[in-house]
CSV table of C-alpha atoms and ligand atoms in Angstrom, one decimal:
chain,number,residue,atom,x,y,z
A,1,UNK,CA,122.3,115.4,98.2
A,2,UNK,CA,119.8,115.6,101.1
A,3,UNK,CA,117.6,118.0,99.1
A,4,UNK,CA,116.7,115.4,96.5
A,5,UNK,CA,116.8,112.5,98.9
A,6,UNK,CA,114.2,113.6,101.4
A,7,UNK,CA,111.4,114.0,98.8
A,8,UNK,CA,111.7,110.4,97.8
A,9,UNK,CA,110.8,109.4,101.4
A,10,UNK,CA,107.8,111.8,101.6
A,11,UNK,CA,106.8,114.2,98.9
A,12,UNK,CA,105.8,116.7,101.6
A,13,UNK,CA,109.3,116.7,103.0
A,14,UNK,CA,111.5,119.4,101.5
A,15,UNK,CA,114.2,121.9,102.2
A,16,UNK,CA,112.9,125.4,101.7
A,17,UNK,CA,116.1,127.3,101.5
A,18,UNK,CA,118.2,125.7,104.2
A,19,UNK,CA,115.3,124.6,106.4
A,20,UNK,CA,113.7,121.2,106.3
A,21,UNK,CA,109.9,121.6,106.1
A,22,UNK,CA,107.1,119.0,106.4
A,23,UNK,CA,103.9,120.1,104.6
A,24,UNK,CA,105.1,123.7,104.6
A,25,UNK,CA,106.0,123.7,108.4
A,26,UNK,CA,109.6,124.3,109.5
A,27,UNK,CA,110.8,121.4,111.5
A,28,UNK,CA,113.3,123.6,113.3
A,29,UNK,CA,110.5,125.8,114.4
A,30,UNK,CA,108.5,122.9,115.7
A,31,UNK,CA,111.5,121.5,117.6
A,32,UNK,CA,112.1,124.9,119.3
A,33,UNK,CA,108.4,125.4,120.1
A,34,UNK,CA,107.6,121.9,121.5
A,35,UNK,CA,111.0,120.7,122.5
A,36,UNK,CA,112.7,117.4,121.5
A,37,UNK,CA,112.5,114.4,121.1
A,38,UNK,CA,109.4,115.3,119.0
A,39,UNK,CA,107.5,113.1,116.5
A,40,UNK,CA,105.9,115.0,113.6
A,41,UNK,CA,103.5,113.5,111.2
A,42,UNK,CA,102.1,114.7,107.9
A,43,UNK,CA,98.3,114.2,107.6
A,44,UNK,CA,98.3,114.7,103.8
A,45,UNK,CA,100.7,111.8,103.4
A,46,UNK,CA,98.4,109.6,105.4
A,47,UNK,CA,95.4,110.6,103.3
A,48,UNK,CA,97.3,110.0,100.1
A,49,UNK,CA,98.3,106.5,101.2
A,50,UNK,CA,94.8,105.5,102.2
A,51,UNK,CA,93.5,106.9,98.9
A,52,UNK,CA,96.2,104.9,97.0
A,53,UNK,CA,95.0,101.7,98.8
A,54,UNK,CA,91.4,102.5,98.0
A,55,UNK,CA,92.2,103.2,94.3
A,56,UNK,CA,94.2,100.0,94.0
A,57,UNK,CA,91.5,97.9,95.8
A,58,UNK,CA,88.3,99.7,95.0
A,59,UNK,CA,86.0,97.1,96.6
A,60,UNK,CA,88.1,96.4,99.7
A,61,UNK,CA,87.8,97.6,103.3
A,62,UNK,CA,91.1,99.2,104.3
A,63,UNK,CA,91.6,98.6,108.0
A,64,UNK,CA,94.5,100.8,109.3
A,65,UNK,CA,96.6,98.8,111.7
A,66,UNK,CA,96.5,100.9,114.8
A,67,UNK,CA,99.5,99.2,116.3
A,68,UNK,CA,101.7,101.2,113.9
A,69,UNK,CA,100.7,104.5,115.4
A,70,UNK,CA,97.8,104.6,117.9
A,71,UNK,CA,97.5,108.3,118.4
A,72,UNK,CA,93.7,108.9,118.1
A,73,UNK,CA,94.4,112.1,116.1
A,74,UNK,CA,96.4,110.0,113.5
A,75,UNK,CA,93.6,107.4,113.6
A,76,UNK,CA,91.1,110.2,112.9
A,77,UNK,CA,92.9,111.2,109.7
A,78,UNK,CA,92.6,107.6,108.5
A,79,UNK,CA,89.0,107.4,109.6
A,80,UNK,CA,88.1,110.6,107.8
A,81,UNK,CA,89.4,108.9,104.6
A,82,UNK,CA,87.0,106.0,105.2
A,83,UNK,CA,89.5,103.6,106.8
A,84,UNK,CA,88.5,101.0,109.3
A,85,UNK,CA,90.9,99.6,112.0
A,86,UNK,CA,92.8,96.5,112.7
A,87,UNK,CA,93.4,96.3,116.4
A,88,UNK,CA,95.3,93.9,118.7
A,89,UNK,CA,94.2,95.0,122.2
A,90,UNK,CA,91.5,96.7,124.2
A,91,UNK,CA,93.6,99.9,124.3
A,92,UNK,CA,93.8,99.9,120.6
A,93,UNK,CA,90.1,99.4,120.3
A,94,UNK,CA,89.5,102.5,122.4
A,95,UNK,CA,92.0,104.5,120.4
A,96,UNK,CA,90.3,103.4,117.2
A,97,UNK,CA,86.9,104.4,118.5
A,98,UNK,CA,88.3,107.7,119.8
A,99,UNK,CA,89.7,108.3,116.4
A,100,UNK,CA,86.1,108.0,115.0
A,101,UNK,CA,86.3,104.5,113.5
A,102,UNK,CA,82.9,102.9,113.7
A,103,UNK,CA,82.8,99.4,115.3
A,104,UNK,CA,81.5,97.9,112.1
A,105,UNK,CA,84.8,98.7,110.5
A,106,UNK,CA,87.0,97.2,113.2
A,107,UNK,CA,88.8,93.8,113.1
A,108,UNK,CA,90.6,92.3,116.1
A,109,UNK,CA,93.5,89.9,115.8
A,110,UNK,CA,95.9,88.8,118.6
A,111,UNK,CA,97.0,85.6,120.1
A,112,UNK,CA,96.4,86.4,123.7
A,113,UNK,CA,93.1,88.4,124.0
A,114,UNK,CA,92.0,88.6,127.6
A,115,UNK,CA,88.4,88.2,128.8
A,116,UNK,CA,88.1,91.9,129.5
A,117,UNK,CA,89.3,92.8,126.0
A,118,UNK,CA,87.0,90.3,124.4
A,119,UNK,CA,84.1,91.6,126.4
A,120,UNK,CA,84.7,95.1,125.4
A,121,UNK,CA,84.9,94.2,121.7
A,122,UNK,CA,81.8,92.0,121.9
A,123,UNK,CA,79.9,94.8,123.6
A,124,UNK,CA,81.0,97.3,120.9
A,125,UNK,CA,79.9,94.8,118.2
A,126,UNK,CA,83.0,95.0,116.1
A,127,UNK,CA,83.1,93.7,112.5
A,128,UNK,CA,85.0,90.5,113.4
A,129,UNK,CA,87.4,88.7,115.7
A,130,UNK,CA,90.4,87.2,113.9
A,131,UNK,CA,90.7,84.2,116.1
A,132,UNK,CA,94.1,82.6,116.6
A,133,UNK,CA,93.4,79.4,118.5
A,134,UNK,CA,90.8,76.8,119.4
A,135,UNK,CA,90.7,77.8,123.0
A,136,UNK,CA,90.0,81.4,122.0
A,137,UNK,CA,87.0,80.2,120.0
A,138,UNK,CA,85.5,78.6,123.2
A,139,UNK,CA,86.3,81.6,125.3
A,140,UNK,CA,84.8,84.0,122.8
A,141,UNK,CA,81.7,81.9,122.5
A,142,UNK,CA,81.3,81.9,126.2
A,143,UNK,CA,81.8,85.7,126.6
A,144,UNK,CA,79.4,86.4,123.7
A,145,UNK,CA,76.8,84.1,125.2
A,146,UNK,CA,77.1,85.7,128.6
A,147,UNK,CA,76.5,89.1,127.0
A,148,UNK,CA,73.6,87.7,124.9
A,149,UNK,CA,75.4,88.5,121.7
A,150,UNK,CA,76.7,86.7,118.7
A,151,UNK,CA,80.4,87.4,117.7
A,152,UNK,CA,81.5,87.3,114.1
A,153,UNK,CA,84.7,85.4,113.6
A,154,UNK,CA,87.4,84.8,111.0
A,155,UNK,CA,90.0,82.2,111.7
A,156,UNK,CA,93.6,83.4,111.2
A,157,UNK,CA,95.4,80.8,109.2
A,158,UNK,CA,99.0,80.4,108.8
A,159,UNK,CA,99.8,80.0,105.1
A,160,UNK,CA,103.4,79.0,105.9
A,161,UNK,CA,105.0,81.3,103.4
A,162,UNK,CA,108.3,83.1,103.9
A,163,UNK,CA,107.8,86.8,103.6
A,164,UNK,CA,111.6,87.4,103.4
A,165,UNK,CA,111.8,90.0,106.1
A,166,UNK,CA,113.4,90.3,109.5
A,167,UNK,CA,112.6,87.0,111.5
A,168,UNK,CA,111.1,89.0,114.4
A,169,UNK,CA,108.4,90.4,112.1
A,170,UNK,CA,107.7,87.3,109.9
A,171,UNK,CA,104.4,86.0,111.3
A,172,UNK,CA,103.0,83.5,108.8
A,173,UNK,CA,105.5,80.7,109.1
A,174,UNK,CA,104.5,77.3,110.5
A,175,UNK,CA,106.6,77.7,113.6
A,176,UNK,CA,105.3,81.1,114.5
A,177,UNK,CA,102.9,81.6,117.4
A,178,UNK,CA,100.3,83.2,115.2
A,179,UNK,CA,97.2,81.7,113.6
A,180,UNK,CA,96.3,78.1,113.2
A,181,UNK,CA,97.9,75.6,110.9
A,182,UNK,CA,96.7,75.9,107.3
A,183,UNK,CA,96.2,72.1,107.1
A,184,UNK,CA,94.0,71.8,110.1
A,185,UNK,CA,92.1,75.1,109.7
A,186,UNK,CA,89.0,73.4,108.5
A,187,UNK,CA,88.6,71.6,111.8
A,188,UNK,CA,88.7,74.9,113.6
A,189,UNK,CA,86.0,76.2,111.2
A,190,UNK,CA,83.8,73.2,112.0
A,191,UNK,CA,84.2,73.9,115.8
A,192,UNK,CA,83.5,77.6,115.3
A,193,UNK,CA,80.4,76.7,113.3
A,194,UNK,CA,79.2,74.4,116.1
A,195,UNK,CA,79.4,77.1,118.7
A,196,UNK,CA,76.1,78.9,119.0
A,197,UNK,CA,77.3,82.4,119.9
A,198,UNK,CA,79.7,82.6,117.0
A,199,UNK,CA,79.0,83.4,113.4
A,200,UNK,CA,81.8,82.3,110.9
A,201,UNK,CA,82.2,85.1,108.5
A,202,UNK,CA,85.8,85.2,107.3
A,203,UNK,CA,89.3,84.0,106.7
A,204,UNK,CA,92.3,86.0,108.0
A,205,UNK,CA,96.0,85.8,107.3
A,206,UNK,CA,99.0,88.1,107.8
A,207,UNK,CA,102.4,86.9,106.6
A,208,UNK,CA,104.7,89.5,108.1
A,209,UNK,CA,105.8,93.1,108.0
A,210,UNK,CA,108.2,95.3,106.0
A,211,UNK,CA,107.7,93.2,102.9
A,212,UNK,CA,109.5,94.9,100.0
A,213,UNK,CA,109.1,92.1,97.5
A,214,UNK,CA,105.4,91.5,97.1
A,215,UNK,CA,105.7,88.0,95.5
A,216,UNK,CA,105.1,86.1,98.8
A,217,UNK,CA,101.6,87.6,99.0
A,218,UNK,CA,100.6,85.7,95.8
A,219,UNK,CA,101.4,82.3,97.4
A,220,UNK,CA,99.6,83.2,100.6
A,221,UNK,CA,96.5,84.5,98.9
A,222,UNK,CA,96.4,81.5,96.6
A,223,UNK,CA,96.3,79.3,99.6
A,224,UNK,CA,93.6,81.4,101.3
A,225,UNK,CA,91.4,81.4,98.2
A,226,UNK,CA,91.7,77.6,97.9
A,227,UNK,CA,90.5,77.3,101.6
A,228,UNK,CA,87.7,79.8,100.8
A,229,UNK,CA,86.5,77.6,98.0
A,230,UNK,CA,86.6,74.5,100.1
A,231,UNK,CA,84.7,76.2,102.9
A,232,UNK,CA,82.1,77.6,100.5
A,233,UNK,CA,81.5,74.1,99.1
A,234,UNK,CA,81.0,72.9,102.6
A,235,UNK,CA,78.3,75.6,103.2
A,236,UNK,CA,80.3,78.2,105.1
A,237,UNK,CA,79.2,81.7,104.4
A,238,UNK,CA,82.6,83.3,104.1
A,239,UNK,CA,82.0,86.9,103.4
A,240,UNK,CA,85.4,88.4,104.2
A,241,UNK,CA,88.9,87.6,103.1
A,242,UNK,CA,91.4,89.5,105.2
A,243,UNK,CA,94.8,89.4,103.7
A,244,UNK,CA,96.5,91.4,106.5
A,245,UNK,CA,99.1,94.1,106.2
A,246,UNK,CA,102.8,94.1,105.8
A,247,UNK,CA,103.7,96.2,102.7
A,248,UNK,CA,107.2,97.5,103.3
A,249,UNK,CA,108.4,101.1,103.1
A,250,UNK,CA,111.5,102.9,102.1
A,251,UNK,CA,114.0,103.2,105.0
A,252,UNK,CA,117.2,103.6,102.9
A,253,UNK,CA,117.6,106.0,100.0
A,254,UNK,CA,118.2,103.0,97.8
A,255,UNK,CA,115.1,101.1,98.8
A,256,UNK,CA,112.3,100.7,96.3
A,257,UNK,CA,109.0,100.9,98.0
A,258,UNK,CA,106.2,98.7,96.6
A,259,UNK,CA,102.9,100.6,96.1
A,260,UNK,CA,99.4,99.4,97.0
A,261,UNK,CA,98.9,99.0,93.2
A,262,UNK,CA,101.9,96.6,93.1
A,263,UNK,CA,100.2,94.5,95.8
A,264,UNK,CA,96.9,94.6,93.9
A,265,UNK,CA,98.5,93.5,90.7
A,266,UNK,CA,99.9,90.5,92.6
A,267,UNK,CA,96.7,89.4,94.4
A,268,UNK,CA,93.6,90.8,92.7
A,269,UNK,CA,93.8,88.3,89.8
A,270,UNK,CA,93.6,85.5,92.3
A,271,UNK,CA,90.7,87.1,94.1
A,272,UNK,CA,88.6,87.9,91.0
A,273,UNK,CA,86.1,85.0,91.3
A,274,UNK,CA,85.8,85.5,95.0
A,275,UNK,CA,82.5,86.9,96.2
A,276,UNK,CA,83.8,87.8,99.7
A,277,UNK,CA,84.9,91.4,100.5
A,278,UNK,CA,88.6,91.8,100.8
A,279,UNK,CA,90.0,93.4,103.9
A,280,UNK,CA,93.5,94.9,104.1
A,281,UNK,CA,95.4,95.8,107.3
A,282,UNK,CA,98.2,98.2,106.4
A,283,UNK,CA,100.0,100.0,109.1
A,284,UNK,CA,103.6,100.9,108.3
A,285,UNK,CA,102.9,101.8,104.7
A,286,UNK,CA,100.2,104.3,105.8
A,287,UNK,CA,102.1,106.1,108.5
A,288,UNK,CA,105.8,105.1,108.4
A,289,UNK,CA,107.0,107.7,106.0
A,290,UNK,CA,104.4,110.2,107.2
A,291,UNK,CA,106.5,110.8,110.2
A,292,UNK,CA,109.9,112.0,111.4
A,293,UNK,CA,111.5,112.1,114.8
A,294,UNK,CA,113.3,115.3,115.7
A,295,UNK,CA,116.1,115.1,118.1
A,296,UNK,CA,118.6,117.6,119.4
A,297,UNK,CA,122.4,117.0,119.5
A,298,UNK,CA,123.5,117.1,123.2
A,299,UNK,CA,127.2,116.5,122.8
A,300,UNK,CA,129.7,115.6,120.1
A,301,UNK,CA,132.2,113.2,121.4
A,302,UNK,CA,135.4,112.2,119.6
A,303,UNK,CA,137.0,109.0,120.9
A,304,UNK,CA,139.6,108.9,118.1
A,305,UNK,CA,138.6,105.5,116.9
A,306,UNK,CA,135.0,106.6,116.7
A,307,UNK,CA,132.9,109.8,116.8
A,308,UNK,CA,129.6,110.0,118.5
A,309,UNK,CA,126.7,112.4,118.1
A,310,UNK,CA,124.9,112.0,121.3
A,311,UNK,CA,121.3,113.1,120.9
A,312,UNK,CA,118.3,113.4,123.2
A,313,UNK,CA,116.3,110.6,121.6
A,314,UNK,CA,117.1,107.2,122.9
A,315,UNK,CA,116.0,103.6,122.4
A,316,UNK,CA,113.1,104.4,124.7
A,317,UNK,CA,111.8,106.9,122.1
A,318,UNK,CA,112.6,104.8,118.9
A,319,UNK,CA,113.6,101.2,119.6
A,320,UNK,CA,113.7,99.9,116.1
A,321,UNK,CA,117.4,100.2,115.6
A,322,UNK,CA,118.1,98.6,118.9
A,323,UNK,CA,115.9,95.5,118.5
A,324,UNK,CA,115.8,94.9,114.7
A,325,UNK,CA,119.1,96.6,113.8
A,326,UNK,CA,116.8,98.7,111.7
A,327,UNK,CA,118.2,101.5,109.5
A,328,UNK,CA,116.6,104.9,109.7
A,329,UNK,CA,117.9,107.7,107.5
A,330,UNK,CA,119.0,110.8,109.3
A,331,UNK,CA,119.2,114.3,107.9
A,332,UNK,CA,119.9,117.7,109.5
A,333,UNK,CA,116.9,120.1,109.7
A,334,UNK,CA,119.2,122.9,108.6
A,335,UNK,CA,121.6,122.6,105.7
A,336,UNK,CA,124.3,124.9,106.8
A,337,UNK,CA,126.9,123.7,104.4
A,338,UNK,CA,128.9,121.7,107.0
A,339,UNK,CA,131.1,119.0,105.6
A,340,UNK,CA,130.6,115.2,106.0
A,341,UNK,CA,132.0,113.0,108.7
A,342,UNK,CA,131.3,109.4,109.9
A,343,UNK,CA,129.7,109.0,113.3
A,344,UNK,CA,127.4,106.9,115.4
A,345,UNK,CA,124.2,108.6,116.5
A,346,UNK,CA,123.5,107.4,120.0
A,347,UNK,CA,121.0,108.2,122.7
A,348,UNK,CA,121.4,108.9,126.4
A,349,UNK,CA,120.3,105.4,127.6
A,350,UNK,CA,122.7,103.2,129.5
A,351,UNK,CA,122.9,100.5,126.9
A,352,UNK,CA,125.4,99.9,124.1
A,353,UNK,CA,122.3,99.0,122.0
A,354,UNK,CA,121.0,102.5,122.3
A,355,UNK,CA,121.8,103.8,118.9
A,356,UNK,CA,119.9,105.4,116.0
A,357,UNK,CA,122.7,105.0,113.4
A,358,UNK,CA,126.1,103.3,113.3
A,359,UNK,CA,129.1,104.4,111.3
A,360,UNK,CA,126.9,106.7,109.3
A,361,UNK,CA,128.1,109.3,106.8
A,362,UNK,CA,126.5,112.5,108.1
A,363,UNK,CA,127.0,116.2,108.1
A,364,UNK,CA,129.0,117.6,110.9
A,365,UNK,CA,126.9,118.9,113.8
A,366,UNK,CA,127.4,120.9,117.0
A,367,UNK,CA,125.6,120.9,120.3
A,368,UNK,CA,122.1,122.2,119.9
A,369,UNK,CA,121.6,121.2,116.2
A,370,UNK,CA,118.4,119.4,115.3
A,371,UNK,CA,118.4,116.1,113.4
A,372,UNK,CA,115.4,114.5,111.7
A,373,UNK,CA,115.2,110.7,111.9
A,374,UNK,CA,113.1,109.7,108.9
A,375,UNK,CA,110.5,106.9,108.4
A,376,UNK,CA,109.6,107.2,112.1
A,377,UNK,CA,105.8,107.4,111.8
A,378,UNK,CA,105.2,103.7,112.3
A,379,UNK,CA,106.3,101.7,115.3
A,380,UNK,CA,108.1,104.7,116.7
A,381,UNK,CA,106.0,106.4,119.3
A,382,UNK,CA,103.9,103.2,119.4
A,383,UNK,CA,106.8,101.3,120.9
A,384,UNK,CA,108.2,104.1,123.1
A,385,UNK,CA,108.8,103.3,126.8
A,386,UNK,CA,109.8,105.0,130.0
A,387,UNK,CA,113.1,103.1,130.2
A,388,UNK,CA,115.6,104.9,132.4
A,389,UNK,CA,112.6,106.8,133.8
A,390,UNK,CA,112.4,109.1,130.8
A,391,UNK,CA,109.3,110.9,129.7
A,392,UNK,CA,107.9,109.9,126.3
A,393,UNK,CA,108.1,112.4,123.4
A,394,UNK,CA,105.4,114.8,122.3
A,395,UNK,CA,103.7,114.4,118.9
A,396,UNK,CA,102.6,117.1,116.3
A,397,UNK,CA,100.4,116.7,113.3
A,398,UNK,CA,101.0,119.0,110.3
A,399,UNK,CA,98.7,119.6,107.4
A,400,UNK,CA,99.0,122.2,104.6
A,401,UNK,CA,101.0,124.7,106.5
A,402,UNK,CA,99.2,124.2,109.8
A,403,UNK,CA,100.2,122.2,112.8
A,404,UNK,CA,98.8,121.0,116.1
A,405,UNK,CA,100.1,119.3,119.2
A,406,UNK,CA,98.4,115.9,119.3
A,407,UNK,CA,100.1,114.5,122.3
A,408,UNK,CA,101.7,116.7,124.9
A,409,UNK,CA,105.0,115.7,126.4
A,410,UNK,CA,104.8,113.8,129.6
A,411,UNK,CA,106.1,115.4,132.8
A,412,UNK,CA,107.7,113.9,135.8
A,413,UNK,CA,104.3,113.8,137.5
A,414,UNK,CA,103.2,111.3,134.9
A,415,UNK,CA,106.1,109.1,135.6
A,416,UNK,CA,105.5,109.2,139.4
A,417,UNK,CA,101.7,109.0,139.4
A,418,UNK,CA,101.5,105.1,139.5
A,419,UNK,CA,103.6,104.8,142.7
A,420,UNK,CA,101.1,105.4,145.5
A,421,UNK,CA,101.8,105.1,149.2
A,422,UNK,CA,105.2,106.8,149.5
B,1,LIG,N1,97.8,92.9,110.7
B,1,LIG,C1,98.4,92.1,111.7
B,1,LIG,C2,97.7,90.9,112.2
B,1,LIG,C3,99.7,92.4,112.2
B,1,LIG,O1,100.2,91.6,113.1
B,1,LIG,C4,100.4,93.6,111.7
B,1,LIG,C5,101.7,93.9,112.2
B,1,LIG,C6,99.7,94.4,110.7
B,1,LIG,C7,98.5,94.0,110.3
B,1,LIG,C8,100.3,95.6,110.2
B,1,LIG,O2,101.5,95.3,109.5
B,1,LIG,P1,102.3,96.5,108.7
B,1,LIG,O3,101.4,96.9,107.5
B,1,LIG,O4,102.5,97.6,109.6
B,1,LIG,O5,103.5,95.9,108.3
B,1,LIG,N2,107.4,96.6,115.4
B,1,LIG,C9,107.8,96.0,114.1
B,1,LIG,C10,106.6,95.7,113.3
B,1,LIG,C11,105.7,94.7,113.9
B,1,LIG,C12,104.5,94.3,113.0
B,1,LIG,C13,103.5,93.6,113.8
B,1,LIG,N3,102.3,93.2,113.1
B,1,LIG,C14,108.7,97.1,113.4
B,1,LIG,O6,108.9,98.1,114.0
B,1,LIG,O7,109.2,96.8,112.3
């Protein structure tokens, strides 16, 4: 069963004999060489996805959402395919630049940009700021003026459509903290226009994440295009329409993953008379299924009523199951013919919420076996923490049979470094 299943997540993921390989590299071998927990990403998968976006949207700028996976080596793969970056912090700006993305391909959203972050982005002359509030307009204008520069802005509007996803990752609803109200957006545009260090260049919206049914995009883009037309009539030179990211990915074997083409079919007809350049901000759909998290079984514990596979990856390494009740498919890296059982896969953290899978039908394992947690390339390492004073995982990038360590595992010295004076 696993043999056929894994390929549907990532065509470069396959069992060669008994051993699970990613782009021709044995995952068991990587786990033994670099230790676990270990994130492993497939570069070819990332390239294919960016190319699929570019093919579906030939005239658009694809700005990879760095928040999904900020490792500059991962960003560099996206950059080498011509992608720009969507960022949400000063740190992400630096990772995007380190990954080789030129400032003129960087867009910056975020409800709480600090003065220092704004300064950095103004200095670097990024493509545009996706501004999320009136106060931010004033602050950006001031910072740009102090630096003797003009900042290009889009206003993030809230189209109030329901993306039918987990409430924590739905961002375009009226009550969410993001963007400005669609109805009053024009007022914000007028204010932006009146500020001398700002240049109004675009409209931005982002309705949410892990969207498997692409129909809500249609409604959102229709609204954005109607605003575009009104703004153009009023003399605004809107040159960019940024429709955000959010395309969902396969997490369960039964999920059907929408393609960039499915999204294009939905929105390009609405954008056909629009002269502005379209910007997309995909994150998860670029890197999510590029990556797996390898984890070693520490103990198998049978409590009669429940069995636990206790592994060395905890909620500090992959927090999605704990906070969104997210499903991640789990397969063994070695198909040794063991029979199936039902177990919870749990980590070493002192929280009941520290699980990777619940009541999951899995192959029997023993201490020392390695499991691969699939669809872990997005919002995996990016959300890892030091909780319970644990070092964060290492990361490896594989491409066509080759591999390289792209982030070394932290050591205890990294954990203790910030505490001076003792
Ligand atoms: N653009 C903006 C303005 C965003 O806020 C996001 C994601 C994206 C683009 C990229 O969305 P994507 O294509 O990756 O869906 N931690 C959550 C996901 C949070 C998404 C936040 N914003 C998770 O693990 O599911």
